[in-house]
Amino acid sequence: MRVLGVDPGLTRCGVGVVEGLPGRQLTMLGVGVVRTPPGDDLGPRLLAVERGLEEWLDRYSPELVAVERVFAQHNVRTVMGTAQASAVAVLCATRRGIPVTLHTPSEVKAAVTGSGRADKAQVTAMVTRLLRLDAPPKPADAADALALAICHIWRGGTTNRLTAAIKAHTAGGNWHGTPAAEPAEQQSGAPRAAYGRVPGRPRNSTRP
């Protein structure tokens, strides 16, 4: 499974690509930041984010994209820029038919460090350790993007299997995706009694 993690931001949009499977060693394929000048107008900045993300999608061809879910903050201007960059990431992936999943910051922290209240330094340290990197990825936006990808591989894989199992069960199969067994009477080939008739009595017979 190859996942592109996106830590959305208008000035710095963190991106990181991780490959692996749940329970196995993960490999970092790339990490970086898409930057836009704070003094530029909004339109050109969003276009720059789009071009940057498209380059990453072209280069690494991820199977999935994980984006951090935006929450309201005290700084409205900051959260607006983050939400706009997040929308661009979702748009770029969806346009290519790549599934997108949003993960909350606490969900990512819990998946990577074991605590939903971990700070950025703890997240960066665990990302460095889990991916066996020689040095911590910088800036923090890049480390957060890798953490998003790790979170999705570990949690998304389990969720996808559970969803598939539920669909199979709902469709009439068991939890392993095989067709449900027919009733024993039907399997054995035993004839079923017609409604309103007593087995063994001729169809036109009358009661004494």
Tab-separated table of C-alpha atoms in Angstrom:
chain	number	residue	atom	x	y	z
A	1	MET	CA	0.000	0.000	0.000
A	2	ARG	CA	1.415	3.368	-1.033
A	3	VAL	CA	-0.040	6.424	0.697
A	4	LEU	CA	0.538	10.125	0.164
A	5	GLY	CA	0.061	12.053	3.390
A	6	VAL	CA	-0.834	15.738	3.139
A	7	ASP	CA	-0.549	18.165	6.040
A	8	PRO	CA	-2.482	21.058	4.474
A	9	GLY	CA	-1.289	24.619	4.708
A	10	LEU	CA	-1.250	27.617	2.432
A	11	THR	CA	2.268	28.800	3.280
A	12	ARG	CA	3.705	25.314	3.889
A	13	CYS	CA	1.863	22.195	2.752
A	14	GLY	CA	3.630	19.100	4.041
A	15	VAL	CA	3.743	16.025	1.803
A	16	GLY	CA	5.125	12.569	2.466
A	17	VAL	CA	4.867	9.187	0.764
A	18	VAL	CA	5.044	5.958	2.754
A	19	GLU	CA	4.764	2.396	1.503
A	20	GLY	CA	3.972	-0.684	3.560
A	21	LEU	CA	1.322	-2.852	5.156
A	22	PRO	CA	-0.141	-3.042	8.674
A	23	GLY	CA	2.208	-4.894	11.000
A	24	ARG	CA	5.176	-4.723	8.620
A	25	GLN	CA	8.158	-2.443	8.197
A	26	LEU	CA	7.248	0.861	6.555
A	27	THR	CA	9.373	2.649	3.970
A	28	MET	CA	9.527	6.362	3.262
A	29	LEU	CA	9.645	7.051	-0.465
A	30	GLY	CA	9.666	10.831	-0.322
A	31	VAL	CA	9.015	13.817	1.907
A	32	GLY	CA	8.900	17.554	1.372
A	33	VAL	CA	6.925	20.782	1.529
A	34	VAL	CA	4.977	22.718	-1.082
A	35	ARG	CA	5.526	26.416	-0.329
A	36	THR	CA	3.768	29.584	-1.452
A	37	PRO	CA	4.762	33.216	-0.718
A	38	PRO	CA	2.568	34.695	2.050
A	39	GLY	CA	2.401	38.040	0.258
A	40	ASP	CA	0.873	36.685	-2.962
A	41	ASP	CA	-2.823	36.771	-3.773
A	42	LEU	CA	-4.960	33.791	-2.799
A	43	GLY	CA	-5.648	32.543	-6.330
A	44	PRO	CA	-2.013	32.159	-7.423
A	45	ARG	CA	-1.142	30.534	-4.098
A	46	LEU	CA	-3.844	27.900	-4.477
A	47	LEU	CA	-2.671	27.223	-8.024
A	48	ALA	CA	0.872	26.793	-6.718
A	49	VAL	CA	-0.329	24.273	-4.120
A	50	GLU	CA	-2.224	22.411	-6.826
A	51	ARG	CA	0.795	22.258	-9.137
A	52	GLY	CA	3.006	21.076	-6.308
A	53	LEU	CA	0.619	18.300	-5.278
A	54	GLU	CA	0.129	17.228	-8.885
A	55	GLU	CA	3.893	16.801	-9.205
A	56	TRP	CA	3.931	14.519	-6.166
A	57	LEU	CA	1.028	12.503	-7.514
A	58	ASP	CA	2.777	12.144	-10.872
A	59	ARG	CA	6.075	11.142	-9.306
A	60	TYR	CA	4.870	8.568	-6.778
A	61	SER	CA	1.457	7.372	-8.051
A	62	PRO	CA	-0.026	6.720	-4.592
A	63	GLU	CA	-2.921	4.324	-4.152
A	64	LEU	CA	-4.457	6.432	-1.393
A	65	VAL	CA	-4.244	9.979	-0.087
A	66	ALA	CA	-4.546	10.845	3.607
A	67	VAL	CA	-5.295	14.466	4.516
A	68	GLU	CA	-5.451	16.014	7.967
A	69	ARG	CA	-8.983	17.006	8.936
A	70	VAL	CA	-9.232	20.733	9.590
A	71	PHE	CA	-10.552	21.938	12.938
A	72	ALA	CA	-11.590	25.448	13.944
A	73	GLN	CA	-8.864	27.501	15.568
A	74	HIS	CA	-8.716	30.874	17.265
A	75	ASN	CA	-6.872	32.291	14.254
A	76	VAL	CA	-9.614	32.347	11.611
A	77	ARG	CA	-7.234	33.454	8.875
A	78	THR	CA	-4.951	30.491	9.505
A	79	VAL	CA	-7.736	27.930	9.554
A	80	MET	CA	-9.186	29.352	6.339
A	81	GLY	CA	-5.877	28.903	4.538
A	82	THR	CA	-5.539	25.384	5.907
A	83	ALA	CA	-9.055	24.477	4.792
A	84	GLN	CA	-8.442	25.878	1.321
A	85	ALA	CA	-5.218	23.887	0.918
A	86	SER	CA	-7.021	20.790	2.194
A	87	ALA	CA	-9.715	21.227	-0.441
A	88	VAL	CA	-7.062	21.474	-3.154
A	89	ALA	CA	-5.496	18.200	-1.984
A	90	VAL	CA	-8.859	16.425	-1.998
A	91	LEU	CA	-9.622	17.833	-5.446
A	92	CYS	CA	-6.296	16.728	-6.950
A	93	ALA	CA	-6.685	13.172	-5.690
A	94	THR	CA	-10.370	12.836	-6.551
A	95	ARG	CA	-9.788	14.091	-10.076
A	96	ARG	CA	-7.463	11.113	-10.577
A	97	GLY	CA	-9.834	8.654	-8.952
A	98	ILE	CA	-7.584	8.185	-5.916
A	99	PRO	CA	-9.466	7.514	-2.650
A	100	VAL	CA	-9.066	10.218	0.004
A	101	THR	CA	-9.401	9.790	3.762
A	102	LEU	CA	-9.398	12.544	6.392
A	103	HIS	CA	-7.750	11.877	9.753
A	104	THR	CA	-7.996	14.057	12.842
A	105	PRO	CA	-4.783	15.297	14.497
A	106	SER	CA	-5.499	13.311	17.667
A	107	GLU	CA	-6.138	10.176	15.615
A	108	VAL	CA	-2.776	10.553	13.892
A	109	LYS	CA	-0.947	11.224	17.159
A	110	ALA	CA	-2.530	8.196	18.806
A	111	ALA	CA	-1.657	5.941	15.874
A	112	VAL	CA	1.982	7.023	15.759
A	113	THR	CA	2.839	7.658	19.412
A	114	GLY	CA	0.098	5.895	21.358
A	115	SER	CA	-1.187	9.176	22.790
A	116	GLY	CA	-3.669	11.554	21.200
A	117	ARG	CA	-2.089	14.409	23.173
A	118	ALA	CA	1.475	13.992	21.929
A	119	ASP	CA	3.295	17.164	20.879
A	120	LYS	CA	5.006	17.752	17.544
A	121	ALA	CA	8.423	16.777	18.897
A	122	GLN	CA	7.106	13.390	20.025
A	123	VAL	CA	5.394	12.797	16.684
A	124	THR	CA	8.559	13.678	14.777
A	125	ALA	CA	10.662	11.403	16.987
A	126	MET	CA	8.341	8.436	16.449
A	127	VAL	CA	8.104	9.036	12.703
A	128	THR	CA	11.903	9.053	12.532
A	129	ARG	CA	12.060	5.815	14.496
A	130	LEU	CA	9.262	3.990	12.678
A	131	LEU	CA	10.659	4.819	9.243
A	132	ARG	CA	14.268	4.245	10.367
A	133	LEU	CA	15.399	7.631	9.115
A	134	ASP	CA	18.909	8.929	9.665
A	135	ALA	CA	17.596	12.348	10.712
A	136	PRO	CA	14.223	13.801	11.711
A	137	PRO	CA	12.250	15.161	8.744
A	138	LYS	CA	12.020	18.954	8.704
A	139	PRO	CA	10.054	21.134	8.946
A	140	ALA	CA	7.333	19.788	11.234
A	141	ASP	CA	4.820	19.948	8.378
A	142	ALA	CA	6.811	17.288	6.522
A	143	ALA	CA	6.940	15.038	9.592
A	144	ASP	CA	3.191	15.467	10.080
A	145	ALA	CA	2.569	14.418	6.477
A	146	LEU	CA	4.536	11.207	7.035
A	147	ALA	CA	2.613	10.620	10.261
A	148	LEU	CA	-0.648	10.916	8.321
A	149	ALA	CA	0.513	8.304	5.823
A	150	ILE	CA	1.611	5.957	8.623
A	151	CYS	CA	-1.706	6.431	10.411
A	152	HIS	CA	-3.666	5.549	7.311
A	153	ILE	CA	-1.647	2.426	6.563
A	154	TRP	CA	-2.057	1.142	10.109
A	155	ARG	CA	-5.657	2.172	10.701
A	156	GLY	CA	-6.999	2.450	7.191
A	157	GLY	CA	-6.019	-1.109	6.310
A	158	THR	CA	-7.957	-2.482	9.261
A	159	THR	CA	-10.938	-0.275	8.470
A	160	ASN	CA	-10.975	-1.382	4.836
A	161	ARG	CA	-10.973	-5.069	5.814
A	162	LEU	CA	-13.767	-4.513	8.327
A	163	THR	CA	-15.836	-2.627	5.761
A	164	ALA	CA	-15.385	-5.429	3.225
A	165	ALA	CA	-16.402	-8.018	5.808
A	166	ILE	CA	-19.523	-6.068	6.745
A	167	LYS	CA	-20.507	-5.717	3.085
A	168	ALA	CA	-20.025	-9.451	2.530
A	169	HIS	CA	-22.099	-10.264	5.596
A	170	THR	CA	-24.855	-7.852	4.580
A	171	ALA	CA	-24.946	-9.381	1.098
A	172	GLY	CA	-25.642	-12.808	2.591
A	173	GLY	CA	-22.126	-14.127	3.017
A	174	ASN	CA	-20.187	-14.912	6.148
A	175	TRP	CA	-17.273	-12.911	7.567
A	176	HIS	CA	-14.811	-14.621	5.204
A	177	GLY	CA	-16.695	-13.497	2.128
A	178	THR	CA	-18.011	-16.966	1.149
A	179	PRO	CA	-21.683	-17.523	0.304
A	180	ALA	CA	-23.934	-18.313	3.213
A	181	ALA	CA	-24.938	-21.965	3.562
A	182	GLU	CA	-28.401	-22.948	2.433
A	183	PRO	CA	-30.889	-24.366	4.949
A	184	ALA	CA	-30.231	-28.009	5.813
A	185	GLU	CA	-33.557	-29.129	4.347
A	186	GLN	CA	-32.748	-27.577	0.989
A	187	GLN	CA	-29.169	-28.886	0.980
A	188	SER	CA	-30.264	-32.474	1.593
A	189	GLY	CA	-32.736	-32.393	-1.266
A	190	ALA	CA	-35.647	-33.333	0.993
A	191	PRO	CA	-38.987	-32.193	-0.464
A	192	ARG	CA	-40.786	-29.410	1.309
A	193	ALA	CA	-44.427	-29.878	2.298
A	194	ALA	CA	-46.807	-27.700	0.327
A	195	TYR	CA	-48.538	-25.026	2.338
A	196	GLY	CA	-51.797	-26.343	3.793
A	197	ARG	CA	-51.076	-30.003	3.009
A	198	VAL	CA	-50.145	-32.886	5.249
A	199	PRO	CA	-47.038	-34.728	3.993
A	200	GLY	CA	-47.966	-38.134	2.539
A	201	ARG	CA	-51.673	-37.376	1.949
A	202	PRO	CA	-52.777	-37.468	-1.726
A	203	ARG	CA	-53.562	-34.060	-3.196
A	204	ASN	CA	-57.247	-34.858	-3.924
A	205	SER	CA	-57.945	-36.929	-0.845
A	206	THR	CA	-60.654	-35.871	1.558
A	207	ARG	CA	-60.770	-36.207	5.275
A	208	PRO	CA	-62.973	-39.046	6.616
